[in-house]
């Protein structure tokens, strides 16, 4: 059905082949499904004011239209995955909305004023706190600011976030957005160049992890530490992962064999025991 809809409704884009147009349409439908799932989970978990999520999502969809990540996926998948991480953590709606918009000012021609007009001033402030200074300095009238390298701009972006938190206690919640952004970047880091991987893990370990620890973002710290360790120890990580999966498979096989033996010897009595223990049909 999606393929039929795509062939009929895919947006025509100059410079894109028909296949690319159809693929993009299908991925946008996937993004729509993802955001609907996030909102359902938010409602189920009792997080109020979910209507603003669709407002932010539609804004992000327009802002990042036809932009792709290095992996080839629509860029929109990145803020959606960040929003999913935050929704699963149970944070408030304004933070999740800001997560959907966190790269809009940094990467597009839309402004904080545009975001405030559509999604409210609080969402705009959260976005401002996590927006890097790269674009601002690249467009500066001062040659000295334009000549700063990436590492210097990254440091200034970090300082800007710290300053925002120091000025307004509510901006501590902006750290959640930055943490979710960092988690998704680390989960998809394999698509980055070697140089970018090292830069990402270095400033995560040296700057952001200490900041997150200072404000007790313990869940995010744990996840990020694991991802950084995996990135820095790829071969060792894969070795441990393979051993773990092997143990799981062997244990499952042993459990199945034991279940078969017990079922053969005890018959209905075994099934009754399983039902009493909440393991229907001998499940585990």
Short mmCIF file of N, CA and C in Angstrom, two decimals, residues 135-233:
data_model
loop_
_atom_site.label_atom_id
_atom_site.label_comp_id
_atom_site.label_asym_id
_atom_site.label_seq_id
_atom_site.Cartn_x
_atom_site.Cartn_y
_atom_site.Cartn_z
N UNK A 135 27.21 27.95 13.01
CA UNK A 135 26.59 28.74 11.93
C UNK A 135 26.73 30.23 12.23
N UNK A 136 26.52 30.60 13.48
CA UNK A 136 26.61 32.01 13.90
C UNK A 136 27.99 32.58 13.60
N UNK A 137 29.03 31.82 13.93
CA UNK A 137 30.40 32.31 13.75
C UNK A 137 30.82 32.26 12.28
N UNK A 138 30.34 31.26 11.55
CA UNK A 138 30.67 31.18 10.13
C UNK A 138 30.12 32.36 9.35
N UNK A 139 29.00 32.91 9.83
CA UNK A 139 28.36 34.04 9.14
C UNK A 139 28.72 35.38 9.78
N UNK A 140 29.66 35.35 10.72
CA UNK A 140 30.04 36.56 11.44
C UNK A 140 30.71 37.58 10.51
N UNK A 141 30.56 38.87 10.85
CA UNK A 141 31.22 39.94 10.10
C UNK A 141 32.69 40.07 10.51
N UNK A 142 33.06 39.40 11.60
CA UNK A 142 34.43 39.53 12.11
C UNK A 142 35.29 38.36 11.62
N UNK A 143 36.40 38.69 10.98
CA UNK A 143 37.27 37.68 10.41
C UNK A 143 37.79 36.71 11.48
N UNK A 144 38.10 37.23 12.66
CA UNK A 144 38.61 36.39 13.74
C UNK A 144 37.62 35.32 14.14
N UNK A 145 36.33 35.66 14.14
CA UNK A 145 35.30 34.67 14.49
C UNK A 145 35.12 33.66 13.37
N UNK A 146 35.20 34.11 12.13
CA UNK A 146 35.03 33.20 10.99
C UNK A 146 36.19 32.22 10.88
N UNK A 147 37.34 32.57 11.42
CA UNK A 147 38.53 31.73 11.26
C UNK A 147 38.69 30.67 12.35
N UNK A 148 37.79 30.65 13.32
CA UNK A 148 37.88 29.65 14.39
C UNK A 148 37.70 28.25 13.81
N UNK A 149 38.50 27.29 14.31
CA UNK A 149 38.36 25.92 13.81
C UNK A 149 37.24 25.19 14.56
N UNK A 150 36.95 23.95 14.11
CA UNK A 150 35.82 23.20 14.66
C UNK A 150 35.96 22.95 16.15
N UNK A 151 37.15 22.61 16.59
CA UNK A 151 37.35 22.33 18.01
C UNK A 151 37.05 23.56 18.87
N UNK A 152 37.47 24.73 18.39
CA UNK A 152 37.21 25.97 19.13
C UNK A 152 35.71 26.28 19.15
N UNK A 153 35.03 26.03 18.03
CA UNK A 153 33.59 26.27 17.96
C UNK A 153 32.83 25.28 18.83
N UNK A 154 33.29 24.02 18.87
CA UNK A 154 32.67 23.03 19.75
C UNK A 154 32.79 23.47 21.21
N UNK A 155 33.96 23.98 21.58
CA UNK A 155 34.18 24.44 22.95
C UNK A 155 33.27 25.62 23.28
N UNK A 156 33.10 26.52 22.33
CA UNK A 156 32.23 27.68 22.55
C UNK A 156 30.76 27.24 22.66
N UNK A 157 30.38 26.23 21.89
CA UNK A 157 29.01 25.71 21.97
C UNK A 157 28.76 25.08 23.33
N UNK A 158 29.75 24.36 23.83
CA UNK A 158 29.64 23.76 25.16
C UNK A 158 29.51 24.85 26.22
N UNK A 159 30.35 25.87 26.13
CA UNK A 159 30.30 26.98 27.10
C UNK A 159 28.95 27.69 27.05
N UNK A 160 28.39 27.80 25.86
CA UNK A 160 27.08 28.45 25.70
C UNK A 160 26.00 27.67 26.44
N UNK A 161 26.04 26.35 26.34
CA UNK A 161 25.07 25.51 27.04
C UNK A 161 25.23 25.64 28.55
N UNK A 162 26.46 25.60 29.04
CA UNK A 162 26.73 25.74 30.47
C UNK A 162 26.23 27.09 30.97
N UNK A 163 26.47 28.14 30.19
CA UNK A 163 26.04 29.48 30.58
C UNK A 163 24.51 29.57 30.63
N UNK A 164 23.83 28.93 29.68
CA UNK A 164 22.37 28.93 29.67
C UNK A 164 21.82 28.27 30.93
N UNK A 165 22.43 27.16 31.34
CA UNK A 165 22.01 26.44 32.56
C UNK A 165 22.26 27.31 33.79
N UNK A 166 23.41 28.01 33.80
CA UNK A 166 23.76 28.85 34.95
C UNK A 166 22.79 30.03 35.09
N UNK A 167 22.31 30.55 33.96
CA UNK A 167 21.44 31.72 33.99
C UNK A 167 20.00 31.38 34.35
N UNK A 168 19.53 30.22 33.92
CA UNK A 168 18.13 29.86 34.10
C UNK A 168 18.04 28.40 34.54
N UNK A 169 17.63 28.13 35.79
CA UNK A 169 17.56 26.75 36.30
C UNK A 169 16.73 25.82 35.42
N UNK A 170 15.72 26.36 34.72
CA UNK A 170 14.90 25.51 33.86
C UNK A 170 15.72 24.88 32.72
N UNK A 171 16.81 25.55 32.35
CA UNK A 171 17.61 25.07 31.22
C UNK A 171 18.41 23.82 31.57
N UNK A 172 18.38 23.41 32.83
CA UNK A 172 18.97 22.11 33.17
C UNK A 172 18.32 21.02 32.31
N UNK A 173 17.04 21.19 32.03
CA UNK A 173 16.32 20.21 31.22
C UNK A 173 16.83 20.16 29.78
N UNK A 174 17.49 21.25 29.34
CA UNK A 174 18.09 21.23 28.00
C UNK A 174 19.20 20.19 27.92
N UNK A 175 19.79 19.87 29.07
CA UNK A 175 20.83 18.84 29.10
C UNK A 175 20.28 17.49 28.66
N UNK A 176 18.98 17.24 28.93
CA UNK A 176 18.36 16.00 28.50
C UNK A 176 18.37 15.91 26.98
N UNK A 177 18.11 17.04 26.32
CA UNK A 177 18.11 17.07 24.85
C UNK A 177 19.50 16.77 24.32
N UNK A 178 20.49 17.42 24.92
CA UNK A 178 21.87 17.19 24.49
C UNK A 178 22.29 15.74 24.73
N UNK A 179 21.86 15.18 25.86
CA UNK A 179 22.20 13.78 26.16
C UNK A 179 21.57 12.83 25.15
N UNK A 180 20.29 13.05 24.82
CA UNK A 180 19.61 12.19 23.84
C UNK A 180 20.25 12.33 22.47
N UNK A 181 20.61 13.55 22.11
CA UNK A 181 21.30 13.80 20.84
C UNK A 181 22.62 13.04 20.79
N UNK A 182 23.36 13.09 21.89
CA UNK A 182 24.65 12.41 21.95
C UNK A 182 24.47 10.88 21.90
N UNK A 183 23.45 10.37 22.56
CA UNK A 183 23.20 8.92 22.55
C UNK A 183 22.92 8.45 21.12
N UNK A 184 22.06 9.15 20.40
CA UNK A 184 21.75 8.70 19.05
C UNK A 184 22.96 8.84 18.13
N UNK A 185 23.73 9.91 18.29
CA UNK A 185 24.94 10.05 17.48
C UNK A 185 25.92 8.91 17.73
N UNK A 186 26.06 8.52 19.00
CA UNK A 186 26.97 7.42 19.33
C UNK A 186 26.44 6.08 18.84
N UNK A 187 25.12 5.91 18.85
CA UNK A 187 24.54 4.67 18.34
C UNK A 187 24.73 4.52 16.84
N UNK A 188 24.86 5.64 16.14
CA UNK A 188 25.00 5.60 14.68
C UNK A 188 26.40 6.05 14.25
N UNK A 189 27.35 5.99 15.15
CA UNK A 189 28.69 6.54 14.90
C UNK A 189 29.46 5.76 13.84
N UNK A 190 29.07 4.52 13.59
CA UNK A 190 29.77 3.70 12.59
C UNK A 190 29.72 4.32 11.21
N UNK A 191 28.74 5.19 10.96
CA UNK A 191 28.62 5.83 9.65
C UNK A 191 29.54 7.04 9.52
N UNK A 192 30.18 7.46 10.63
CA UNK A 192 31.04 8.65 10.62
C UNK A 192 32.46 8.29 10.21
N UNK A 193 33.20 9.29 9.77
CA UNK A 193 34.62 9.10 9.46
C UNK A 193 35.38 8.84 10.76
N UNK A 194 36.57 8.27 10.63
CA UNK A 194 37.40 7.96 11.80
C UNK A 194 37.70 9.23 12.60
N UNK A 195 38.01 10.30 11.90
CA UNK A 195 38.32 11.57 12.56
C UNK A 195 37.13 12.09 13.36
N UNK A 196 35.95 12.00 12.76
CA UNK A 196 34.75 12.48 13.44
C UNK A 196 34.39 11.60 14.63
N UNK A 197 34.63 10.29 14.51
CA UNK A 197 34.38 9.39 15.64
C UNK A 197 35.21 9.79 16.84
N UNK A 198 36.51 10.02 16.60
CA UNK A 198 37.41 10.38 17.70
C UNK A 198 36.99 11.71 18.33
N UNK A 199 36.63 12.69 17.48
CA UNK A 199 36.22 13.99 18.00
C UNK A 199 34.95 13.87 18.84
N UNK A 200 34.03 13.04 18.35
CA UNK A 200 32.75 12.87 19.06
C UNK A 200 32.94 12.19 20.41
N UNK A 201 33.73 11.13 20.44
CA UNK A 201 33.95 10.43 21.71
C UNK A 201 34.80 11.26 22.67
N UNK A 202 35.76 12.01 22.13
CA UNK A 202 36.63 12.82 23.00
C UNK A 202 35.85 13.90 23.73
N UNK A 203 35.05 14.69 22.98
CA UNK A 203 34.34 15.76 23.68
C UNK A 203 33.19 15.21 24.53
N UNK A 204 32.71 14.00 24.18
CA UNK A 204 31.72 13.36 25.04
C UNK A 204 32.33 13.02 26.39
N UNK A 205 33.50 12.39 26.37
CA UNK A 205 34.17 11.96 27.60
C UNK A 205 34.69 13.14 28.42
N UNK A 206 35.28 14.13 27.73
CA UNK A 206 35.97 15.21 28.43
C UNK A 206 35.03 16.33 28.87
N UNK A 207 33.97 16.58 28.11
CA UNK A 207 33.08 17.71 28.40
C UNK A 207 31.69 17.30 28.88
N UNK A 208 30.99 16.55 28.01
CA UNK A 208 29.57 16.33 28.28
C UNK A 208 29.30 15.33 29.40
N UNK A 209 30.06 14.24 29.47
CA UNK A 209 29.82 13.28 30.56
C UNK A 209 30.01 13.91 31.93
N UNK A 210 31.10 14.67 32.17
CA UNK A 210 31.23 15.34 33.47
C UNK A 210 30.07 16.30 33.75
N UNK A 211 29.60 16.98 32.72
CA UNK A 211 28.46 17.90 32.91
C UNK A 211 27.19 17.14 33.28
N UNK A 212 26.91 16.05 32.58
CA UNK A 212 25.73 15.24 32.88
C UNK A 212 25.81 14.63 34.27
N UNK A 213 27.02 14.23 34.66
CA UNK A 213 27.21 13.67 36.01
C UNK A 213 26.96 14.72 37.08
N UNK A 214 27.40 15.92 36.81
CA UNK A 214 27.24 17.02 37.78
C UNK A 214 25.76 17.26 38.09
N UNK A 215 24.91 17.08 37.08
CA UNK A 215 23.48 17.33 37.26
C UNK A 215 22.69 16.03 37.41
N UNK A 216 23.40 14.95 37.73
CA UNK A 216 22.77 13.67 38.08
C UNK A 216 21.87 13.10 37.00
N UNK A 217 22.30 13.19 35.76
CA UNK A 217 21.56 12.55 34.67
C UNK A 217 22.02 11.09 34.57
N UNK A 218 21.78 10.35 35.64
CA UNK A 218 22.42 9.04 35.82
C UNK A 218 22.07 8.03 34.73
N UNK A 219 20.80 7.99 34.33
CA UNK A 219 20.40 7.03 33.29
C UNK A 219 21.16 7.32 31.99
N UNK A 220 21.18 8.59 31.60
CA UNK A 220 21.84 8.97 30.35
C UNK A 220 23.35 8.74 30.45
N UNK A 221 23.92 9.02 31.61
CA UNK A 221 25.36 8.81 31.81
C UNK A 221 25.72 7.35 31.59
N UNK A 222 24.92 6.45 32.16
CA UNK A 222 25.18 5.02 32.03
C UNK A 222 25.14 4.57 30.57
N UNK A 223 24.13 5.01 29.84
CA UNK A 223 23.99 4.64 28.43
C UNK A 223 25.15 5.19 27.62
N UNK A 224 25.50 6.46 27.85
CA UNK A 224 26.57 7.11 27.08
C UNK A 224 27.92 6.47 27.37
N UNK A 225 28.19 6.16 28.63
CA UNK A 225 29.45 5.50 28.98
C UNK A 225 29.59 4.17 28.25
N UNK A 226 28.52 3.40 28.19
CA UNK A 226 28.56 2.12 27.47
C UNK A 226 28.84 2.32 25.98
N UNK A 227 28.20 3.34 25.39
CA UNK A 227 28.38 3.59 23.96
C UNK A 227 29.79 4.08 23.65
N UNK A 228 30.33 4.93 24.52
CA UNK A 228 31.70 5.41 24.33
C UNK A 228 32.68 4.25 24.44
N UNK A 229 32.46 3.39 25.44
CA UNK A 229 33.34 2.23 25.62
C UNK A 229 33.29 1.32 24.39
N UNK A 230 32.08 1.11 23.87
CA UNK A 230 31.93 0.27 22.67
C UNK A 230 32.68 0.88 21.49
N UNK A 231 32.59 2.21 21.33
CA UNK A 231 33.24 2.89 20.21
C UNK A 231 34.76 2.82 20.31
N UNK A 232 35.26 2.94 21.54
CA UNK A 232 36.72 2.96 21.75
C UNK A 232 37.32 1.56 21.81
N UNK A 233 36.47 0.53 21.93
CA UNK A 233 36.97 -0.84 22.05
C UNK A 233 36.16 -1.78 21.15
#
